[in-house]
Structure formats: structure tokens, C-alpha cells
Amino acid sequence: MKNIFAIALGGAIGACIRTGGLEELPALFTIGDISVNCLLINLAGCFILSLFTTLVLDVDFSAPLKLGIATGFCGALTTFSTLCKESAVLFTTVGFGTGFLYLVTTFCCGLVAIFLGEFLGHLYKEKTRKEAA
């Protein structure tokens, strides 16, 4: 029950931050009628998830807290359904090439954000190990 509550709480916070704050910011630029805010939110979520999971991977961290942050918060902050919807809008309003480019850009940059979060997480862990020794 604690795990479900933690996921629900993390999800509520992530969803509120996404819809109540980040999506409402003025767009840096748009593609057709689509703001890049969704792209930036998804990339931030990839980075946060990767950094967090790397840092707590071998640490005794409570399962509800891990699930609340990783599954709840990051899951609600980044949404696959919004990515698909925005891509479909681009396919139909601007063209197939633009929609496809948006998907590929999101996917590739998401992987870069994942690797960056993992790299920085391992770098931090190494630094703290050396300082502790």
C-alpha cells in the first residue's frame, strides 16, 4: 500500500509541475502549432530519471521513495501519449517529415539525456567514494 501511495503522490506532483507550470511557460519556439516545451519536459524527465536511478542503484533507499520519484514523478512529468499526440498533429498539419523529425529528435535527445544523467551519477558516486576514503 505504501508503494501505491508513493507512486500516486509522486505522479500528482509530476503532473502538476508539468501542466501547471512547465507547459504554461512561453514557448522558446514552435513547430507548426506545437511548442517545444513538451520536448524539453521529456528530456528533463529522461535526465532526472537516469540520474536518480544511477545514484540510488546500490544505496539502501526505501522502495516507496524510489517508486514515488522514478515511476510516479518522472512518469507523470514525461508522457508518451503527449509525444504521440503532438507528433500526429505535426504529421497532419505540417507534414510527415516534420512529425518524423520531431519523433527522431525526441528519441535521440532522450537517449543522450539518459546517458548524461547516468554519466553524471557515476561521476558523483566516484567523487564521494574518493572523498570518503
mmCIF file of N, CA and C in Angstrom:
data_model
loop_
_atom_site.group_PDB
_atom_site.id
_atom_site.type_symbol
_atom_site.label_atom_id
_atom_site.label_comp_id
_atom_site.label_asym_id
_atom_site.label_seq_id
_atom_site.Cartn_x
_atom_site.Cartn_y
_atom_site.Cartn_z
ATOM 1 N N MET A 1 0.824 -1.198 0.000
ATOM 2 C CA MET A 1 0.000 0.000 0.000
ATOM 3 C C MET A 1 0.867 1.260 0.000
ATOM 4 N N LYS A 2 2.004 1.207 0.729
ATOM 5 C CA LYS A 2 2.907 2.353 0.753
ATOM 6 C C LYS A 2 3.435 2.663 -0.649
ATOM 7 N N ASN A 3 3.740 1.613 -1.415
ATOM 8 C CA ASN A 3 4.256 1.816 -2.769
ATOM 9 C C ASN A 3 3.233 2.526 -3.650
ATOM 10 N N ILE A 4 1.992 2.101 -3.567
ATOM 11 C CA ILE A 4 0.938 2.709 -4.390
ATOM 12 C C ILE A 4 0.728 4.173 -4.000
ATOM 13 N N PHE A 5 0.726 4.445 -2.703
ATOM 14 C CA PHE A 5 0.571 5.823 -2.250
ATOM 15 C C PHE A 5 1.741 6.690 -2.720
ATOM 16 N N ALA A 6 2.949 6.159 -2.641
ATOM 17 C CA ALA A 6 4.137 6.915 -3.065
ATOM 18 C C ALA A 6 4.089 7.216 -4.564
ATOM 19 N N ILE A 7 3.667 6.239 -5.358
ATOM 20 C CA ILE A 7 3.548 6.456 -6.807
ATOM 21 C C ILE A 7 2.479 7.502 -7.091
ATOM 22 N N ALA A 8 1.351 7.397 -6.390
ATOM 23 C CA ALA A 8 0.260 8.360 -6.602
ATOM 24 C C ALA A 8 0.701 9.776 -6.219
ATOM 25 N N LEU A 9 1.391 9.911 -5.107
ATOM 26 C CA LEU A 9 1.861 11.228 -4.672
ATOM 27 C C LEU A 9 2.895 11.788 -5.644
ATOM 28 N N GLY A 10 3.866 10.969 -6.018
ATOM 29 C CA GLY A 10 4.873 11.399 -6.991
ATOM 30 C C GLY A 10 4.239 11.762 -8.321
ATOM 31 N N GLY A 11 3.269 10.961 -8.754
ATOM 32 C CA GLY A 11 2.573 11.238 -10.006
ATOM 33 C C GLY A 11 1.796 12.539 -9.956
ATOM 34 N N ALA A 12 1.163 12.795 -8.835
ATOM 35 C CA ALA A 12 0.409 14.051 -8.693
ATOM 36 C C ALA A 12 1.352 15.255 -8.767
ATOM 37 N N ILE A 13 2.482 15.150 -8.115
ATOM 38 C CA ILE A 13 3.445 16.252 -8.138
ATOM 39 C C ILE A 13 3.996 16.449 -9.552
ATOM 40 N N GLY A 14 4.376 15.357 -10.196
ATOM 41 C CA GLY A 14 4.906 15.448 -11.563
ATOM 42 C C GLY A 14 3.894 16.022 -12.537
ATOM 43 N N ALA A 15 2.642 15.577 -12.435
ATOM 44 C CA ALA A 15 1.592 16.071 -13.328
ATOM 45 C C ALA A 15 1.310 17.548 -13.084
ATOM 46 N N CYS A 16 1.307 17.954 -11.830
ATOM 47 C CA CYS A 16 1.065 19.367 -11.513
ATOM 48 C C CYS A 16 2.190 20.255 -12.012
ATOM 49 N N ILE A 17 3.407 19.798 -11.854
ATOM 50 C CA ILE A 17 4.541 20.584 -12.347
ATOM 51 C C ILE A 17 4.469 20.704 -13.866
ATOM 52 N N ARG A 18 4.134 19.606 -14.527
ATOM 53 C CA ARG A 18 4.063 19.626 -15.986
ATOM 54 C C ARG A 18 2.961 20.547 -16.473
ATOM 55 N N THR A 19 1.739 20.303 -16.046
ATOM 56 C CA THR A 19 0.616 21.057 -16.606
ATOM 57 C C THR A 19 0.433 22.413 -15.964
ATOM 58 N N GLY A 20 0.785 22.537 -14.702
ATOM 59 C CA GLY A 20 0.578 23.801 -14.020
ATOM 60 C C GLY A 20 1.712 24.785 -14.182
ATOM 61 N N GLY A 21 2.844 24.313 -14.614
ATOM 62 C CA GLY A 21 3.984 25.209 -14.681
ATOM 63 C C GLY A 21 4.721 25.169 -15.999
ATOM 64 N N LEU A 22 5.315 24.034 -16.293
ATOM 65 C CA LEU A 22 6.220 23.967 -17.428
ATOM 66 C C LEU A 22 5.524 24.117 -18.779
ATOM 67 N N GLU A 23 4.353 23.518 -18.930
ATOM 68 C CA GLU A 23 3.658 23.647 -20.208
ATOM 69 C C GLU A 23 3.102 25.045 -20.418
ATOM 70 N N GLU A 24 2.935 25.793 -19.330
ATOM 71 C CA GLU A 24 2.372 27.138 -19.423
ATOM 72 C C GLU A 24 3.424 28.209 -19.704
ATOM 73 N N LEU A 25 4.689 27.841 -19.622
ATOM 74 C CA LEU A 25 5.746 28.799 -19.922
ATOM 75 C C LEU A 25 5.670 29.197 -21.389
ATOM 76 N N PRO A 26 6.069 30.415 -21.711
ATOM 77 C CA PRO A 26 6.096 30.797 -23.125
ATOM 78 C C PRO A 26 7.034 29.865 -23.892
ATOM 79 N N ALA A 27 6.646 29.475 -25.073
ATOM 80 C CA ALA A 27 7.452 28.569 -25.882
ATOM 81 C C ALA A 27 8.705 29.276 -26.383
ATOM 82 N N LEU A 28 9.829 28.571 -26.319
ATOM 83 C CA LEU A 28 11.051 29.116 -26.891
ATOM 84 C C LEU A 28 10.885 29.254 -28.406
ATOM 85 N N PHE A 29 10.287 28.244 -29.003
ATOM 86 C CA PHE A 29 9.895 28.294 -30.404
ATOM 87 C C PHE A 29 8.860 27.212 -30.642
ATOM 88 N N THR A 30 8.224 27.271 -31.766
ATOM 89 C CA THR A 30 7.190 26.291 -32.089
ATOM 90 C C THR A 30 7.505 25.627 -33.426
ATOM 91 N N ILE A 31 6.931 24.465 -33.588
ATOM 92 C CA ILE A 31 6.970 23.747 -34.857
ATOM 93 C C ILE A 31 5.513 23.596 -35.263
ATOM 94 N N GLY A 32 5.094 24.286 -36.279
ATOM 95 C CA GLY A 32 3.671 24.331 -36.585
ATOM 96 C C GLY A 32 2.968 24.978 -35.414
ATOM 97 N N ASP A 33 1.982 24.309 -34.875
ATOM 98 C CA ASP A 33 1.279 24.807 -33.686
ATOM 99 C C ASP A 33 1.790 24.170 -32.398
ATOM 100 N N ILE A 34 2.857 23.394 -32.479
ATOM 101 C CA ILE A 34 3.368 22.641 -31.334
ATOM 102 C C ILE A 34 4.540 23.383 -30.697
ATOM 103 N N SER A 35 4.445 23.599 -29.399
ATOM 104 C CA SER A 35 5.527 24.218 -28.628
ATOM 105 C C SER A 35 6.590 23.167 -28.348
ATOM 106 N N VAL A 36 7.826 23.582 -28.246
ATOM 107 C CA VAL A 36 8.883 22.641 -27.896
ATOM 108 C C VAL A 36 8.927 22.365 -26.397
ATOM 109 N N ASN A 37 8.035 22.977 -25.631
ATOM 110 C CA ASN A 37 8.023 22.743 -24.183
ATOM 111 C C ASN A 37 7.895 21.261 -23.859
ATOM 112 N N CYS A 38 7.054 20.545 -24.592
ATOM 113 C CA CYS A 38 6.881 19.104 -24.345
ATOM 114 C C CYS A 38 8.204 18.368 -24.545
ATOM 115 N N LEU A 39 8.911 18.719 -25.590
ATOM 116 C CA LEU A 39 10.213 18.103 -25.853
ATOM 117 C C LEU A 39 11.166 18.366 -24.694
ATOM 118 N N LEU A 40 11.243 19.600 -24.246
ATOM 119 C CA LEU A 40 12.152 19.952 -23.157
ATOM 120 C C LEU A 40 11.769 19.267 -21.846
ATOM 121 N N ILE A 41 10.469 19.173 -21.589
ATOM 122 C CA ILE A 41 9.997 18.479 -20.384
ATOM 123 C C ILE A 41 10.386 17.005 -20.439
ATOM 124 N N ASN A 42 10.180 16.373 -21.581
ATOM 125 C CA ASN A 42 10.517 14.957 -21.719
ATOM 126 C C ASN A 42 12.012 14.715 -21.565
ATOM 127 N N LEU A 43 12.825 15.607 -22.112
ATOM 128 C CA LEU A 43 14.277 15.454 -21.977
ATOM 129 C C LEU A 43 14.715 15.639 -20.525
ATOM 130 N N ALA A 44 14.126 16.608 -19.843
ATOM 131 C CA ALA A 44 14.439 16.809 -18.424
ATOM 132 C C ALA A 44 14.050 15.569 -17.626
ATOM 133 N N GLY A 45 12.892 14.991 -17.925
ATOM 134 C CA GLY A 45 12.457 13.783 -17.228
ATOM 135 C C GLY A 45 13.393 12.610 -17.464
ATOM 136 N N CYS A 46 13.881 12.461 -18.704
ATOM 137 C CA CYS A 46 14.849 11.395 -19.003
ATOM 138 C C CYS A 46 16.106 11.574 -18.160
ATOM 139 N N PHE A 47 16.584 12.804 -18.111
ATOM 140 C CA PHE A 47 17.793 13.098 -17.337
ATOM 141 C C PHE A 47 17.580 12.833 -15.850
ATOM 142 N N ILE A 48 16.488 13.333 -15.306
ATOM 143 C CA ILE A 48 16.198 13.161 -13.873
ATOM 144 C C ILE A 48 16.074 11.685 -13.521
ATOM 145 N N LEU A 49 15.343 10.932 -14.330
ATOM 146 C CA LEU A 49 15.153 9.502 -14.062
ATOM 147 C C LEU A 49 16.486 8.763 -14.081
ATOM 148 N N SER A 50 17.295 9.032 -15.084
ATOM 149 C CA SER A 50 18.578 8.344 -15.200
ATOM 150 C C SER A 50 19.529 8.724 -14.068
ATOM 151 N N LEU A 51 19.613 10.000 -13.766
ATOM 152 C CA LEU A 51 20.476 10.451 -12.676
ATOM 153 C C LEU A 51 20.030 9.842 -11.348
ATOM 154 N N PHE A 52 18.739 9.909 -11.073
ATOM 155 C CA PHE A 52 18.207 9.384 -9.812
ATOM 156 C C PHE A 52 18.465 7.882 -9.685
ATOM 157 N N THR A 53 18.120 7.121 -10.707
ATOM 158 C CA THR A 53 18.279 5.666 -10.613
ATOM 159 C C THR A 53 19.756 5.270 -10.516
ATOM 160 N N THR A 54 20.628 6.024 -11.162
ATOM 161 C CA THR A 54 22.060 5.740 -11.055
ATOM 162 C C THR A 54 22.558 6.017 -9.641
ATOM 163 N N LEU A 55 22.103 7.115 -9.054
ATOM 164 C CA LEU A 55 22.569 7.478 -7.709
ATOM 165 C C LEU A 55 22.063 6.526 -6.639
ATOM 166 N N VAL A 56 20.870 5.998 -6.777
ATOM 167 C CA VAL A 56 20.302 5.150 -5.722
ATOM 168 C C VAL A 56 20.384 3.663 -6.034
ATOM 169 N N LEU A 57 21.030 3.310 -7.143
ATOM 170 C CA LEU A 57 21.078 1.913 -7.576
ATOM 171 C C LEU A 57 21.626 0.988 -6.500
ATOM 172 N N ASP A 58 22.737 1.345 -5.904
ATOM 173 C CA ASP A 58 23.342 0.468 -4.902
ATOM 174 C C ASP A 58 23.285 1.057 -3.492
ATOM 175 N N VAL A 59 22.329 1.939 -3.275
ATOM 176 C CA VAL A 59 22.144 2.571 -1.971
ATOM 177 C C VAL A 59 20.883 1.997 -1.335
ATOM 178 N N ASP A 60 20.925 1.823 -0.029
ATOM 179 C CA ASP A 60 19.737 1.336 0.672
ATOM 180 C C ASP A 60 18.730 2.488 0.761
ATOM 181 N N PHE A 61 17.839 2.529 -0.178
ATOM 182 C CA PHE A 61 16.834 3.582 -0.315
ATOM 183 C C PHE A 61 15.479 2.927 -0.194
ATOM 184 N N SER A 62 14.545 3.552 0.436
ATOM 185 C CA SER A 62 13.240 2.918 0.618
ATOM 186 C C SER A 62 12.544 2.709 -0.728
ATOM 187 N N ALA A 63 11.931 1.559 -0.871
ATOM 188 C CA ALA A 63 11.231 1.231 -2.115
ATOM 189 C C ALA A 63 10.121 2.233 -2.435
ATOM 190 N N PRO A 64 9.312 2.649 -1.462
ATOM 191 C CA PRO A 64 8.279 3.628 -1.799
ATOM 192 C C PRO A 64 8.858 4.942 -2.337
ATOM 193 N N LEU A 65 9.977 5.391 -1.785
ATOM 194 C CA LEU A 65 10.573 6.637 -2.254
ATOM 195 C C LEU A 65 11.115 6.469 -3.676
ATOM 196 N N LYS A 66 11.776 5.348 -3.926
ATOM 197 C CA LYS A 66 12.271 5.070 -5.287
ATOM 198 C C LYS A 66 11.118 5.072 -6.279
ATOM 199 N N LEU A 67 10.050 4.352 -5.950
ATOM 200 C CA LEU A 67 8.902 4.259 -6.852
ATOM 201 C C LEU A 67 8.194 5.597 -7.002
ATOM 202 N N GLY A 68 8.108 6.343 -5.911
ATOM 203 C CA GLY A 68 7.444 7.640 -5.963
ATOM 204 C C GLY A 68 8.145 8.602 -6.894
ATOM 205 N N ILE A 69 9.474 8.595 -6.857
ATOM 206 C CA ILE A 69 10.233 9.506 -7.714
ATOM 207 C C ILE A 69 10.341 8.966 -9.134
ATOM 208 N N ALA A 70 10.791 7.717 -9.272
ATOM 209 C CA ALA A 70 11.045 7.171 -10.606
ATOM 210 C C ALA A 70 9.754 6.907 -11.385
ATOM 211 N N THR A 71 8.848 6.161 -10.805
ATOM 212 C CA THR A 71 7.631 5.793 -11.511
ATOM 213 C C THR A 71 6.579 6.890 -11.453
ATOM 214 N N GLY A 72 6.342 7.418 -10.267
ATOM 215 C CA GLY A 72 5.302 8.431 -10.106
ATOM 216 C C GLY A 72 5.676 9.771 -10.701
ATOM 217 N N PHE A 73 6.701 10.413 -10.138
ATOM 218 C CA PHE A 73 7.074 11.765 -10.560
ATOM 219 C C PHE A 73 7.544 11.796 -12.013
ATOM 220 N N CYS A 74 8.565 11.001 -12.336
ATOM 221 C CA CYS A 74 9.107 11.040 -13.702
ATOM 222 C C CYS A 74 8.097 10.513 -14.718
ATOM 223 N N GLY A 75 7.309 9.533 -14.328
ATOM 224 C CA GLY A 75 6.296 9.005 -15.236
ATOM 225 C C GLY A 75 5.224 10.018 -15.573
ATOM 226 N N ALA A 76 4.825 10.813 -14.606
ATOM 227 C CA ALA A 76 3.799 11.828 -14.858
ATOM 228 C C ALA A 76 4.377 13.079 -15.508
ATOM 229 N N LEU A 77 5.628 13.379 -15.191
ATOM 230 C CA LEU A 77 6.267 14.545 -15.791
ATOM 231 C C LEU A 77 6.451 14.345 -17.294
ATOM 232 N N THR A 78 6.882 13.177 -17.673
ATOM 233 C CA THR A 78 7.105 12.871 -19.086
ATOM 234 C C THR A 78 5.986 11.955 -19.561
ATOM 235 N N THR A 79 5.362 12.302 -20.648
ATOM 236 C CA THR A 79 4.253 11.462 -21.101
ATOM 237 C C THR A 79 4.432 11.055 -22.557
ATOM 238 N N PHE A 80 4.393 9.780 -22.768
ATOM 239 C CA PHE A 80 4.484 9.218 -24.108
ATOM 240 C C PHE A 80 3.257 9.598 -24.935
ATOM 241 N N SER A 81 2.118 9.634 -24.292
ATOM 242 C CA SER A 81 0.886 9.951 -25.026
ATOM 243 C C SER A 81 0.924 11.368 -25.597
ATOM 244 N N THR A 82 1.480 12.318 -24.860
ATOM 245 C CA THR A 82 1.588 13.682 -25.369
ATOM 246 C C THR A 82 2.555 13.731 -26.545
ATOM 247 N N LEU A 83 3.648 13.024 -26.443
ATOM 248 C CA LEU A 83 4.599 12.956 -27.550
ATOM 249 C C LEU A 83 3.912 12.416 -28.809
ATOM 250 N N CYS A 84 3.163 11.355 -28.658
ATOM 251 C CA CYS A 84 2.472 10.758 -29.813
ATOM 252 C C CYS A 84 1.416 11.707 -30.384
ATOM 253 N N LYS A 85 0.661 12.343 -29.505
ATOM 254 C CA LYS A 85 -0.377 13.274 -29.960
ATOM 255 C C LYS A 85 0.238 14.442 -30.720
ATOM 256 N N GLU A 86 1.283 15.033 -30.157
ATOM 257 C CA GLU A 86 1.915 16.161 -30.825
ATOM 258 C C GLU A 86 2.538 15.746 -32.152
ATOM 259 N N SER A 87 3.105 14.554 -32.207
ATOM 260 C CA SER A 87 3.663 14.057 -33.468
ATOM 261 C C SER A 87 2.570 13.870 -34.504
ATOM 262 N N ALA A 88 1.433 13.319 -34.090
ATOM 263 C CA ALA A 88 0.307 13.131 -35.017
ATOM 264 C C ALA A 88 -0.190 14.469 -35.546
ATOM 265 N N VAL A 89 -0.246 15.469 -34.681
ATOM 266 C CA VAL A 89 -0.660 16.811 -35.124
ATOM 267 C C VAL A 89 0.329 17.336 -36.155
ATOM 268 N N LEU A 90 1.601 17.151 -35.910
ATOM 269 C CA LEU A 90 2.603 17.603 -36.880
ATOM 270 C C LEU A 90 2.485 16.849 -38.200
ATOM 271 N N PHE A 91 2.254 15.543 -38.129
ATOM 272 C CA PHE A 91 2.070 14.758 -39.360
ATOM 273 C C PHE A 91 0.951 15.337 -40.216
ATOM 274 N N THR A 92 -0.159 15.674 -39.567
ATOM 275 C CA THR A 92 -1.340 16.098 -40.326
ATOM 276 C C THR A 92 -1.364 17.580 -40.671
ATOM 277 N N THR A 93 -0.717 18.423 -39.878
ATOM 278 C CA THR A 93 -0.796 19.863 -40.151
ATOM 279 C C THR A 93 0.424 20.410 -40.886
ATOM 280 N N VAL A 94 1.616 19.924 -40.538
ATOM 281 C CA VAL A 94 2.832 20.465 -41.143
ATOM 282 C C VAL A 94 3.402 19.515 -42.189
ATOM 283 N N GLY A 95 3.335 18.230 -41.931
ATOM 284 C CA GLY A 95 3.827 17.248 -42.887
ATOM 285 C C GLY A 95 4.487 16.073 -42.200
ATOM 286 N N PHE A 96 4.577 14.982 -42.933
ATOM 287 C CA PHE A 96 5.147 13.754 -42.395
ATOM 288 C C PHE A 96 6.598 13.957 -41.970
ATOM 289 N N GLY A 97 7.375 14.642 -42.790
ATOM 290 C CA GLY A 97 8.793 14.841 -42.491
ATOM 291 C C GLY A 97 9.016 15.558 -41.177
ATOM 292 N N THR A 98 8.226 16.586 -40.921
ATOM 293 C CA THR A 98 8.362 17.349 -39.674
ATOM 294 C C THR A 98 7.977 16.494 -38.475
ATOM 295 N N GLY A 99 6.878 15.766 -38.581
ATOM 296 C CA GLY A 99 6.462 14.888 -37.490
ATOM 297 C C GLY A 99 7.486 13.812 -37.204
ATOM 298 N N PHE A 100 8.018 13.229 -38.279
ATOM 299 C CA PHE A 100 9.019 12.181 -38.114
ATOM 300 C C PHE A 100 10.296 12.750 -37.494
ATOM 301 N N LEU A 101 10.708 13.927 -37.940
ATOM 302 C CA LEU A 101 11.895 14.576 -37.383
ATOM 303 C C LEU A 101 11.712 14.881 -35.894
ATOM 304 N N TYR A 102 10.517 15.296 -35.525
ATOM 305 C CA TYR A 102 10.216 15.571 -34.115
ATOM 306 C C TYR A 102 10.346 14.286 -33.285
ATOM 307 N N LEU A 103 9.823 13.187 -33.787
ATOM 308 C CA LEU A 103 9.934 11.911 -33.074
ATOM 309 C C LEU A 103 11.390 11.469 -32.939
ATOM 310 N N VAL A 104 12.126 11.528 -34.033
ATOM 311 C CA VAL A 104 13.525 11.094 -34.020
ATOM 312 C C VAL A 104 14.353 11.995 -33.106
ATOM 313 N N THR A 105 14.119 13.301 -33.176
ATOM 314 C CA THR A 105 14.838 14.237 -32.319
ATOM 315 C C THR A 105 14.550 13.948 -30.852
ATOM 316 N N THR A 106 13.284 13.741 -30.524
ATOM 317 C CA THR A 106 12.912 13.448 -29.139
ATOM 318 C C THR A 106 13.580 12.162 -28.658
ATOM 319 N N PHE A 107 13.528 11.133 -29.474
ATOM 320 C CA PHE A 107 14.100 9.844 -29.097
ATOM 321 C C PHE A 107 15.621 9.945 -28.922
ATOM 322 N N CYS A 108 16.300 10.516 -29.907
ATOM 323 C CA CYS A 108 17.766 10.604 -29.843
ATOM 324 C C CYS A 108 18.233 11.510 -28.698
ATOM 325 N N CYS A 109 17.611 12.659 -28.551
ATOM 326 C CA CYS A 109 17.987 13.560 -27.460
ATOM 327 C C CYS A 109 17.635 12.949 -26.104
ATOM 328 N N GLY A 110 16.559 12.173 -26.054
ATOM 329 C CA GLY A 110 16.198 11.470 -24.823
ATOM 330 C C GLY A 110 17.271 10.469 -24.422
ATOM 331 N N LEU A 111 17.801 9.755 -25.399
ATOM 332 C CA LEU A 111 18.896 8.824 -25.101
ATOM 333 C C LEU A 111 20.137 9.561 -24.612
ATOM 334 N N VAL A 112 20.437 10.692 -25.235
ATOM 335 C CA VAL A 112 21.578 11.496 -24.786
ATOM 336 C C VAL A 112 21.354 11.947 -23.344
ATOM 337 N N ALA A 113 20.144 12.392 -23.024
ATOM 338 C CA ALA A 113 19.833 12.832 -21.653
ATOM 339 C C ALA A 113 19.973 11.675 -20.669
ATOM 340 N N ILE A 114 19.548 10.484 -21.069
ATOM 341 C CA ILE A 114 19.694 9.294 -20.224
ATOM 342 C C ILE A 114 21.168 9.011 -19.956
ATOM 343 N N PHE A 115 21.978 8.986 -21.016
ATOM 344 C CA PHE A 115 23.408 8.706 -20.850
ATOM 345 C C PHE A 115 24.102 9.795 -20.042
ATOM 346 N N LEU A 116 23.717 11.046 -20.236
ATOM 347 C CA LEU A 116 24.299 12.148 -19.469
ATOM 348 C C LEU A 116 23.969 12.018 -17.983
ATOM 349 N N GLY A 117 22.711 11.711 -17.665
ATOM 350 C CA GLY A 117 22.319 11.515 -16.273
ATOM 351 C C GLY A 117 23.075 10.363 -15.634
ATOM 352 N N GLU A 118 23.219 9.273 -16.379
ATOM 353 C CA GLU A 118 23.947 8.114 -15.863
ATOM 354 C C GLU A 118 25.427 8.449 -15.665
ATOM 355 N N PHE A 119 26.012 9.130 -16.632
ATOM 356 C CA PHE A 119 27.414 9.521 -16.530
ATOM 357 C C PHE A 119 27.653 10.417 -15.316
ATOM 358 N N LEU A 120 26.830 11.435 -15.160
ATOM 359 C CA LEU A 120 26.988 12.358 -14.027
ATOM 360 C C LEU A 120 26.728 11.663 -12.692
ATOM 361 N N GLY A 121 25.781 10.734 -12.681
ATOM 362 C CA GLY A 121 25.518 9.963 -11.463
ATOM 363 C C GLY A 121 26.723 9.130 -11.051
ATOM 364 N N HIS A 122 27.338 8.454 -12.017
ATOM 365 C CA HIS A 122 28.534 7.653 -11.716
ATOM 366 C C HIS A 122 29.706 8.544 -11.325
ATOM 367 N N LEU A 123 29.838 9.678 -11.978
ATOM 368 C CA LEU A 123 30.897 10.628 -11.650
ATOM 369 C C LEU A 123 30.757 11.113 -10.208
ATOM 370 N N TYR A 124 29.547 11.451 -9.811
ATOM 371 C CA TYR A 124 29.282 11.903 -8.441
ATOM 372 C C TYR A 124 29.587 10.795 -7.434
ATOM 373 N N LYS A 125 29.166 9.575 -7.745
ATOM 374 C CA LYS A 125 29.408 8.465 -6.831
ATOM 375 C C LYS A 125 30.904 8.201 -6.664
ATOM 376 N N GLU A 126 31.663 8.286 -7.744
ATOM 377 C CA GLU A 126 33.113 8.100 -7.664
ATOM 378 C C GLU A 126 33.755 9.189 -6.818
ATOM 379 N N LYS A 127 33.320 10.425 -7.011
ATOM 380 C CA LYS A 127 33.873 11.549 -6.250
ATOM 381 C C LYS A 127 33.612 11.370 -4.761
ATOM 382 N N THR A 128 32.391 10.978 -4.402
ATOM 383 C CA THR A 128 32.066 10.811 -2.982
ATOM 384 C C THR A 128 32.796 9.603 -2.386
ATOM 385 N N ARG A 129 33.034 8.558 -3.177
ATOM 386 C CA ARG A 129 33.798 7.400 -2.681
ATOM 387 C C ARG A 129 35.227 7.794 -2.376
ATOM 388 N N LYS A 130 35.823 8.581 -3.276
ATOM 389 C CA LYS A 130 37.206 9.014 -3.072
ATOM 390 C C LYS A 130 37.334 9.928 -1.865
ATOM 391 N N GLU A 131 36.337 10.794 -1.670
ATOM 392 C CA GLU A 131 36.368 11.704 -0.526
ATOM 393 C C GLU A 131 36.177 10.954 0.792
ATOM 394 N N ALA A 132 35.407 9.864 0.740
ATOM 395 C CA ALA A 132 35.149 9.072 1.952
ATOM 396 C C ALA A 132 36.355 8.228 2.344
ATOM 397 N N ALA A 133 37.192 7.921 1.365
ATOM 398 C CA ALA A 133 38.347 7.037 1.630
ATOM 399 C C ALA A 133 39.503 7.748 2.269
#
